[in-house]
PDB file of C-alpha atoms in Angstrom:
ATOM      1  CA  UNK A1343     137.287 -48.687 -83.093  1.00  0.00           C
ATOM      2  CA  UNK A1344     138.814 -45.267 -82.824  1.00  0.00           C
ATOM      3  CA  UNK A1345     142.553 -44.905 -82.284  1.00  0.00           C
ATOM      4  CA  UNK A1346     144.353 -43.042 -79.527  1.00  0.00           C
ATOM      5  CA  UNK A1347     148.115 -42.655 -79.637  1.00  0.00           C
ATOM      6  CA  UNK A1348     150.638 -41.657 -77.005  1.00  0.00           C
ATOM      7  CA  UNK A1349     154.118 -40.308 -77.406  1.00  0.00           C
ATOM      8  CA  UNK A1350     156.633 -41.295 -76.284  1.00  0.00           C
ATOM      9  CA  UNK A1351     155.937 -44.954 -75.562  1.00  0.00           C
ATOM     10  CA  UNK A1352     158.699 -44.947 -72.992  1.00  0.00           C
ATOM     11  CA  UNK A1353     161.031 -42.371 -71.475  1.00  0.00           C
ATOM     12  CA  UNK A1354     163.910 -42.423 -69.022  1.00  0.00           C
ATOM     13  CA  UNK A1355     164.875 -39.181 -67.336  1.00  0.00           C
ATOM     14  CA  UNK A1356     167.009 -37.872 -64.518  1.00  0.00           C
ATOM     15  CA  UNK A1357     165.504 -36.841 -61.221  1.00  0.00           C
ATOM     16  CA  UNK A1358     164.476 -33.187 -61.228  1.00  0.00           C
ATOM     17  CA  UNK A1359     163.729 -32.913 -64.921  1.00  0.00           C
ATOM     18  CA  UNK A1360     160.312 -32.467 -66.508  1.00  0.00           C
ATOM     19  CA  UNK A1361     158.753 -34.876 -68.941  1.00  0.00           C
ATOM     20  CA  UNK A1362     155.919 -34.214 -71.377  1.00  0.00           C
ATOM     21  CA  UNK A1363     153.625 -36.986 -72.598  1.00  0.00           C
ATOM     22  CA  UNK A1364     151.288 -36.448 -75.540  1.00  0.00           C
ATOM     23  CA  UNK A1365     147.923 -38.085 -76.095  1.00  0.00           C
ATOM     24  CA  UNK A1366     146.249 -37.800 -79.482  1.00  0.00           C
ATOM     25  CA  UNK A1367     142.914 -38.970 -80.833  1.00  0.00           C
ATOM     26  CA  UNK A1368     143.753 -39.887 -84.414  1.00  0.00           C
ATOM     27  CA  UNK A1369     140.416 -40.218 -86.161  1.00  0.00           C
ATOM     28  CA  UNK A1370     137.928 -38.448 -83.953  1.00  0.00           C
ATOM     29  CA  UNK A1371     137.575 -35.301 -81.917  1.00  0.00           C
ATOM     30  CA  UNK A1372     137.701 -35.655 -78.181  1.00  0.00           C
ATOM     31  CA  UNK A1373     136.487 -32.797 -76.025  1.00  0.00           C
ATOM     32  CA  UNK A1374     137.271 -34.901 -72.992  1.00  0.00           C
ATOM     33  CA  UNK A1375     140.377 -36.931 -72.279  1.00  0.00           C
ATOM     34  CA  UNK A1376     141.490 -38.692 -69.126  1.00  0.00           C
ATOM     35  CA  UNK A1377     144.882 -39.435 -67.612  1.00  0.00           C
ATOM     36  CA  UNK A1378     145.572 -42.534 -65.558  1.00  0.00           C
ATOM     37  CA  UNK A1379     148.605 -43.850 -63.728  1.00  0.00           C
ATOM     38  CA  UNK A1380     149.356 -47.507 -63.100  1.00  0.00           C
ATOM     39  CA  UNK A1381     152.010 -48.878 -60.773  1.00  0.00           C
ATOM     40  CA  UNK A1382     153.281 -52.454 -61.199  1.00  0.00           C
ATOM     41  CA  UNK A1383     150.703 -55.118 -60.360  1.00  0.00           C
ATOM     42  CA  UNK A1384     148.109 -52.500 -59.540  1.00  0.00           C
ATOM     43  CA  UNK A1385     145.014 -51.239 -61.282  1.00  0.00           C
ATOM     44  CA  UNK A1386     144.682 -47.993 -63.193  1.00  0.00           C
ATOM     45  CA  UNK A1387     144.220 -44.929 -61.051  1.00  0.00           C
ATOM     46  CA  UNK A1388     142.429 -41.942 -62.547  1.00  0.00           C
ATOM     47  CA  UNK A1389     144.531 -38.812 -62.167  1.00  0.00           C
ATOM     48  CA  UNK A1390     142.554 -36.121 -63.940  1.00  0.00           C
ATOM     49  CA  UNK A1391     139.914 -35.226 -66.489  1.00  0.00           C
ATOM     50  CA  UNK A1392     141.092 -32.996 -69.301  1.00  0.00           C
ATOM     51  CA  UNK A1393     138.555 -30.828 -71.116  1.00  0.00           C
ATOM     52  CA  UNK A1394     139.407 -28.971 -74.294  1.00  0.00           C
ATOM     53  CA  UNK A1395     139.767 -25.273 -73.692  1.00  0.00           C
ATOM     54  CA  UNK A1396     139.402 -25.401 -69.938  1.00  0.00           C
ATOM     55  CA  UNK A1397     141.354 -26.333 -66.846  1.00  0.00           C
ATOM     56  CA  UNK A1398     141.742 -29.978 -65.983  1.00  0.00           C
ATOM     57  CA  UNK A1399     139.885 -31.479 -63.051  1.00  0.00           C
ATOM     58  CA  UNK A1400     142.164 -33.442 -60.766  1.00  0.00           C
ATOM     59  CA  UNK A1401     141.224 -36.391 -58.591  1.00  0.00           C
ATOM     60  CA  UNK A1402     141.742 -36.132 -54.866  1.00  0.00           C
ATOM     61  CA  UNK A1403     145.369 -36.530 -53.874  1.00  0.00           C
ATOM     62  CA  UNK A1404     146.811 -35.678 -57.298  1.00  0.00           C
ATOM     63  CA  UNK A1405     149.021 -32.585 -57.258  1.00  0.00           C
ATOM     64  CA  UNK A1406     147.949 -30.273 -60.035  1.00  0.00           C
ATOM     65  CA  UNK A1407     151.179 -28.293 -59.906  1.00  0.00           C
ATOM     66  CA  UNK A1408     153.216 -31.429 -60.375  1.00  0.00           C
ATOM     67  CA  UNK A1409     151.128 -32.994 -63.129  1.00  0.00           C
ATOM     68  CA  UNK A1410     150.349 -30.220 -65.587  1.00  0.00           C
ATOM     69  CA  UNK A1411     147.649 -31.014 -68.109  1.00  0.00           C
ATOM     70  CA  UNK A1412     146.933 -29.027 -71.242  1.00  0.00           C
ATOM     71  CA  UNK A1413     144.136 -29.808 -73.688  1.00  0.00           C
ATOM     72  CA  UNK A1414     144.672 -27.188 -76.331  1.00  0.00           C
ATOM     73  CA  UNK A1415     142.871 -28.855 -79.212  1.00  0.00           C
ATOM     74  CA  UNK A1416     140.156 -31.413 -79.829  1.00  0.00           C
ATOM     75  CA  UNK A1417     142.717 -34.080 -80.669  1.00  0.00           C
ATOM     76  CA  UNK A1418     145.599 -33.405 -78.286  1.00  0.00           C
ATOM     77  CA  UNK A1419     146.105 -33.456 -74.539  1.00  0.00           C
ATOM     78  CA  UNK A1420     149.490 -33.309 -72.847  1.00  0.00           C
ATOM     79  CA  UNK A1421     150.613 -34.356 -69.387  1.00  0.00           C
ATOM     80  CA  UNK A1422     153.801 -32.809 -68.047  1.00  0.00           C
ATOM     81  CA  UNK A1423     155.394 -34.396 -65.009  1.00  0.00           C
ATOM     82  CA  UNK A1424     157.349 -31.532 -63.471  1.00  0.00           C
ATOM     83  CA  UNK A1425     160.488 -32.068 -61.412  1.00  0.00           C
ATOM     84  CA  UNK A1426     160.127 -35.808 -61.729  1.00  0.00           C
ATOM     85  CA  UNK A1427     161.392 -38.061 -58.953  1.00  0.00           C
ATOM     86  CA  UNK A1428     161.855 -41.845 -58.822  1.00  0.00           C
ATOM     87  CA  UNK A1429     158.479 -42.290 -57.122  1.00  0.00           C
ATOM     88  CA  UNK A1430     156.862 -40.813 -60.246  1.00  0.00           C
ATOM     89  CA  UNK A1431     158.087 -43.784 -62.245  1.00  0.00           C
ATOM     90  CA  UNK A1432     154.953 -45.427 -63.531  1.00  0.00           C
ATOM     91  CA  UNK A1433     152.884 -46.378 -66.571  1.00  0.00           C
ATOM     92  CA  UNK A1434     150.864 -43.371 -67.698  1.00  0.00           C
ATOM     93  CA  UNK A1435     147.797 -44.035 -69.833  1.00  0.00           C
ATOM     94  CA  UNK A1436     145.431 -41.602 -71.481  1.00  0.00           C
ATOM     95  CA  UNK A1437     141.978 -42.142 -72.870  1.00  0.00           C
ATOM     96  CA  UNK A1438     139.713 -40.110 -75.094  1.00  0.00           C
ATOM     97  CA  UNK A1439     135.960 -39.940 -74.982  1.00  0.00           C
ATOM     98  CA  UNK A1440     134.083 -40.091 -78.248  1.00  0.00           C
ATOM     99  CA  UNK A1441     130.603 -38.713 -77.848  1.00  0.00           C
ATOM    100  CA  UNK A1442     127.994 -40.532 -79.831  1.00  0.00           C
ATOM    101  CA  UNK A1443     124.292 -40.023 -79.824  1.00  0.00           C
ATOM    102  CA  UNK A1444     123.262 -41.559 -76.514  1.00  0.00           C
ATOM    103  CA  UNK A1445     126.197 -43.970 -76.446  1.00  0.00           C
ATOM    104  CA  UNK A1446     129.593 -42.567 -75.546  1.00  0.00           C
ATOM    105  CA  UNK A1447     132.680 -44.716 -75.874  1.00  0.00           C
ATOM    106  CA  UNK A1448     136.114 -44.291 -74.348  1.00  0.00           C
ATOM    107  CA  UNK A1449     139.279 -45.345 -76.134  1.00  0.00           C
ATOM    108  CA  UNK A1450     142.633 -45.836 -74.468  1.00  0.00           C
ATOM    109  CA  UNK A1451     146.130 -45.081 -75.633  1.00  0.00           C
ATOM    110  CA  UNK A1452     148.899 -47.676 -75.474  1.00  0.00           C
ATOM    111  CA  UNK A1453     150.524 -46.068 -72.447  1.00  0.00           C
ATOM    112  CA  UNK A1454     153.842 -44.377 -71.699  1.00  0.00           C
ATOM    113  CA  UNK A1455     156.318 -45.959 -69.338  1.00  0.00           C
ATOM    114  CA  UNK A1456     158.214 -43.348 -67.349  1.00  0.00           C
ATOM    115  CA  UNK A1457     161.364 -44.275 -65.486  1.00  0.00           C
ATOM    116  CA  UNK A1458     162.983 -41.599 -63.335  1.00  0.00           C
ATOM    117  CA  UNK A1459     166.553 -42.300 -62.300  1.00  0.00           C
TER     118      UNK A1459
ATOM    119  CA  UNK B 649     129.309 -44.699 -59.458  1.00  0.00           C
ATOM    120  CA  UNK B 650     128.532 -48.113 -58.059  1.00  0.00           C
ATOM    121  CA  UNK B 651     131.297 -50.416 -56.854  1.00  0.00           C
ATOM    122  CA  UNK B 652     131.970 -53.764 -58.524  1.00  0.00           C
ATOM    123  CA  UNK B 653     133.302 -57.033 -57.152  1.00  0.00           C
ATOM    124  CA  UNK B 654     135.157 -59.552 -59.299  1.00  0.00           C
ATOM    125  CA  UNK B 655     137.120 -62.717 -58.546  1.00  0.00           C
ATOM    126  CA  UNK B 656     140.834 -62.062 -58.396  1.00  0.00           C
ATOM    127  CA  UNK B 657     141.780 -64.716 -60.899  1.00  0.00           C
ATOM    128  CA  UNK B 658     140.375 -67.440 -63.134  1.00  0.00           C
ATOM    129  CA  UNK B 659     141.738 -70.111 -65.421  1.00  0.00           C
ATOM    130  CA  UNK B 660     140.205 -71.277 -68.654  1.00  0.00           C
ATOM    131  CA  UNK B 661     141.181 -73.985 -71.135  1.00  0.00           C
ATOM    132  CA  UNK B 662     141.936 -72.828 -74.643  1.00  0.00           C
ATOM    133  CA  UNK B 663     138.951 -73.239 -76.924  1.00  0.00           C
ATOM    134  CA  UNK B 664     136.455 -73.318 -74.077  1.00  0.00           C
ATOM    135  CA  UNK B 665     134.121 -70.536 -73.043  1.00  0.00           C
ATOM    136  CA  UNK B 666     135.395 -68.164 -70.387  1.00  0.00           C
ATOM    137  CA  UNK B 667     132.682 -66.850 -68.067  1.00  0.00           C
ATOM    138  CA  UNK B 668     133.767 -63.899 -65.976  1.00  0.00           C
ATOM    139  CA  UNK B 669     131.344 -62.798 -63.258  1.00  0.00           C
ATOM    140  CA  UNK B 670     130.890 -59.345 -61.806  1.00  0.00           C
ATOM    141  CA  UNK B 671     128.783 -58.233 -58.879  1.00  0.00           C
ATOM    142  CA  UNK B 672     127.395 -54.704 -58.863  1.00  0.00           C
ATOM    143  CA  UNK B 673     124.614 -54.905 -56.309  1.00  0.00           C
ATOM    144  CA  UNK B 674     124.415 -51.140 -55.749  1.00  0.00           C
ATOM    145  CA  UNK B 675     123.987 -50.230 -59.412  1.00  0.00           C
ATOM    146  CA  UNK B 676     121.457 -47.511 -60.072  1.00  0.00           C
ATOM    147  CA  UNK B 677     118.966 -47.227 -62.907  1.00  0.00           C
ATOM    148  CA  UNK B 678     121.001 -45.007 -65.209  1.00  0.00           C
ATOM    149  CA  UNK B 679     124.311 -46.806 -64.825  1.00  0.00           C
ATOM    150  CA  UNK B 680     125.820 -48.935 -67.560  1.00  0.00           C
ATOM    151  CA  UNK B 681     128.023 -51.983 -67.120  1.00  0.00           C
ATOM    152  CA  UNK B 682     131.276 -51.733 -69.064  1.00  0.00           C
ATOM    153  CA  UNK B 683     133.917 -54.370 -69.627  1.00  0.00           C
ATOM    154  CA  UNK B 684     137.504 -53.601 -70.551  1.00  0.00           C
ATOM    155  CA  UNK B 685     140.567 -55.787 -70.620  1.00  0.00           C
ATOM    156  CA  UNK B 686     144.245 -55.020 -70.301  1.00  0.00           C
ATOM    157  CA  UNK B 687     146.913 -57.198 -71.771  1.00  0.00           C
ATOM    158  CA  UNK B 688     150.239 -56.862 -70.018  1.00  0.00           C
ATOM    159  CA  UNK B 689     151.907 -53.450 -70.506  1.00  0.00           C
ATOM    160  CA  UNK B 690     149.243 -52.178 -72.884  1.00  0.00           C
ATOM    161  CA  UNK B 691     146.375 -49.730 -72.569  1.00  0.00           C
ATOM    162  CA  UNK B 692     142.935 -51.108 -71.731  1.00  0.00           C
ATOM    163  CA  UNK B 693     140.808 -52.356 -74.590  1.00  0.00           C
ATOM    164  CA  UNK B 694     137.057 -51.862 -74.711  1.00  0.00           C
ATOM    165  CA  UNK B 695     135.103 -55.107 -74.942  1.00  0.00           C
ATOM    166  CA  UNK B 696     131.408 -54.452 -74.490  1.00  0.00           C
ATOM    167  CA  UNK B 697     128.865 -52.550 -72.446  1.00  0.00           C
ATOM    168  CA  UNK B 698     125.174 -52.738 -71.649  1.00  0.00           C
ATOM    169  CA  UNK B 699     122.384 -51.212 -69.629  1.00  0.00           C
ATOM    170  CA  UNK B 700     119.860 -53.967 -69.004  1.00  0.00           C
ATOM    171  CA  UNK B 701     119.567 -56.093 -72.115  1.00  0.00           C
ATOM    172  CA  UNK B 702     122.052 -58.789 -72.976  1.00  0.00           C
ATOM    173  CA  UNK B 703     124.570 -57.677 -75.562  1.00  0.00           C
ATOM    174  CA  UNK B 704     126.772 -59.472 -78.057  1.00  0.00           C
ATOM    175  CA  UNK B 705     129.514 -58.290 -80.357  1.00  0.00           C
ATOM    176  CA  UNK B 706     132.386 -59.855 -82.230  1.00  0.00           C
ATOM    177  CA  UNK B 707     134.455 -60.147 -79.079  1.00  0.00           C
ATOM    178  CA  UNK B 708     132.095 -61.274 -76.364  1.00  0.00           C
ATOM    179  CA  UNK B 709     128.627 -61.525 -74.899  1.00  0.00           C
ATOM    180  CA  UNK B 710     127.382 -59.679 -71.850  1.00  0.00           C
ATOM    181  CA  UNK B 711     124.655 -61.222 -69.763  1.00  0.00           C
ATOM    182  CA  UNK B 712     123.034 -58.904 -67.220  1.00  0.00           C
ATOM    183  CA  UNK B 713     120.678 -60.346 -64.621  1.00  0.00           C
ATOM    184  CA  UNK B 714     117.134 -59.084 -64.534  1.00  0.00           C
ATOM    185  CA  UNK B 715     117.715 -57.190 -61.280  1.00  0.00           C
ATOM    186  CA  UNK B 716     120.942 -55.797 -62.781  1.00  0.00           C
ATOM    187  CA  UNK B 717     122.900 -56.621 -59.654  1.00  0.00           C
ATOM    188  CA  UNK B 718     125.335 -58.854 -61.461  1.00  0.00           C
ATOM    189  CA  UNK B 719     126.605 -59.630 -64.925  1.00  0.00           C
ATOM    190  CA  UNK B 720     128.743 -62.159 -66.745  1.00  0.00           C
ATOM    191  CA  UNK B 721     131.141 -61.567 -69.580  1.00  0.00           C
ATOM    192  CA  UNK B 722     131.405 -64.542 -71.895  1.00  0.00           C
ATOM    193  CA  UNK B 723     134.303 -65.143 -74.259  1.00  0.00           C
ATOM    194  CA  UNK B 724     132.843 -67.986 -76.309  1.00  0.00           C
ATOM    195  CA  UNK B 725     136.067 -69.627 -77.469  1.00  0.00           C
ATOM    196  CA  UNK B 726     138.987 -68.424 -75.399  1.00  0.00           C
ATOM    197  CA  UNK B 727     142.419 -68.294 -76.999  1.00  0.00           C
ATOM    198  CA  UNK B 728     145.831 -67.789 -75.452  1.00  0.00           C
ATOM    199  CA  UNK B 729     145.686 -64.164 -76.611  1.00  0.00           C
ATOM    200  CA  UNK B 730     142.701 -63.602 -74.334  1.00  0.00           C
ATOM    201  CA  UNK B 731     144.962 -63.893 -71.294  1.00  0.00           C
ATOM    202  CA  UNK B 732     144.575 -60.498 -69.639  1.00  0.00           C
ATOM    203  CA  UNK B 733     143.123 -58.589 -66.711  1.00  0.00           C
ATOM    204  CA  UNK B 734     139.392 -58.045 -67.220  1.00  0.00           C
ATOM    205  CA  UNK B 735     137.744 -55.050 -65.620  1.00  0.00           C
ATOM    206  CA  UNK B 736     134.033 -54.681 -64.950  1.00  0.00           C
ATOM    207  CA  UNK B 737     133.083 -51.035 -64.434  1.00  0.00           C
ATOM    208  CA  UNK B 738     129.775 -49.410 -63.645  1.00  0.00           C
ATOM    209  CA  UNK B 739     129.357 -45.911 -64.973  1.00  0.00           C
ATOM    210  CA  UNK B 740     126.494 -43.516 -65.430  1.00  0.00           C
ATOM    211  CA  UNK B 741     128.076 -41.953 -68.476  1.00  0.00           C
ATOM    212  CA  UNK B 742     127.463 -38.415 -67.266  1.00  0.00           C
ATOM    213  CA  UNK B 743     131.128 -37.631 -66.726  1.00  0.00           C
ATOM    214  CA  UNK B 744     132.777 -40.383 -68.709  1.00  0.00           C
ATOM    215  CA  UNK B 745     135.037 -41.173 -65.761  1.00  0.00           C
ATOM    216  CA  UNK B 746     135.886 -44.852 -65.441  1.00  0.00           C
ATOM    217  CA  UNK B 747     136.963 -46.031 -62.015  1.00  0.00           C
ATOM    218  CA  UNK B 748     138.930 -49.254 -62.295  1.00  0.00           C
ATOM    219  CA  UNK B 749     138.829 -51.913 -59.589  1.00  0.00           C
ATOM    220  CA  UNK B 750     141.323 -54.734 -59.320  1.00  0.00           C
ATOM    221  CA  UNK B 751     139.738 -56.793 -62.089  1.00  0.00           C
ATOM    222  CA  UNK B 752     139.986 -60.515 -62.820  1.00  0.00           C
ATOM    223  CA  UNK B 753     143.199 -61.966 -64.150  1.00  0.00           C
ATOM    224  CA  UNK B 754     142.158 -64.547 -66.722  1.00  0.00           C
ATOM    225  CA  UNK B 755     144.761 -67.126 -67.625  1.00  0.00           C
ATOM    226  CA  UNK B 756     143.937 -69.151 -70.724  1.00  0.00           C
ATOM    227  CA  UNK B 757     145.865 -72.396 -70.721  1.00  0.00           C
ATOM    228  CA  UNK B 758     146.667 -74.700 -73.634  1.00  0.00           C
TER     229      UNK B 758
END
């Protein structure tokens, strides 16, 4: 299957700083990418849909000014957690949608673990 | 997208078939059934999906009932590496959004 990478795989930062997480589709073009957040022992929660060349669509309850998403190319989407606080500590996962004729498939990155001190 | 219901946890002996059920009684005609799994601290991995016919690939088989209100994922010969959380998701494919429920934690035991 297609490969999606994330960078960094883990990051520790101080409260109040901003952190950028990259999501790349390595061997296919993805006009649509998704960002999820997962707290310990919980399921994945969809945060936003990222479309190349347009503004992201955020799920209800997700602050768009806090979680900035940029999808500047067909293979790269970035999530910036602005002014991070300890409650933002979580496992952030992206996925990329590969459109195929009548049969789309979504591939997930390995995740980025964010710890805010 | 329709909601799914899965058992919270299941055990399976290594080498035996693991049968993971999923109920999706409100599924509509254009919605697919997707299965993903997540091994601890990794991103979800696609397993299989189907619309109404049974499907098989190198990882698993998907059996969908005729009324499409439930399905079963079958891992024919479970190994210890199949221990994971398995998610059954119903999705129309129009938006690509996958809404994850709590899934089934499958524990494969030696």
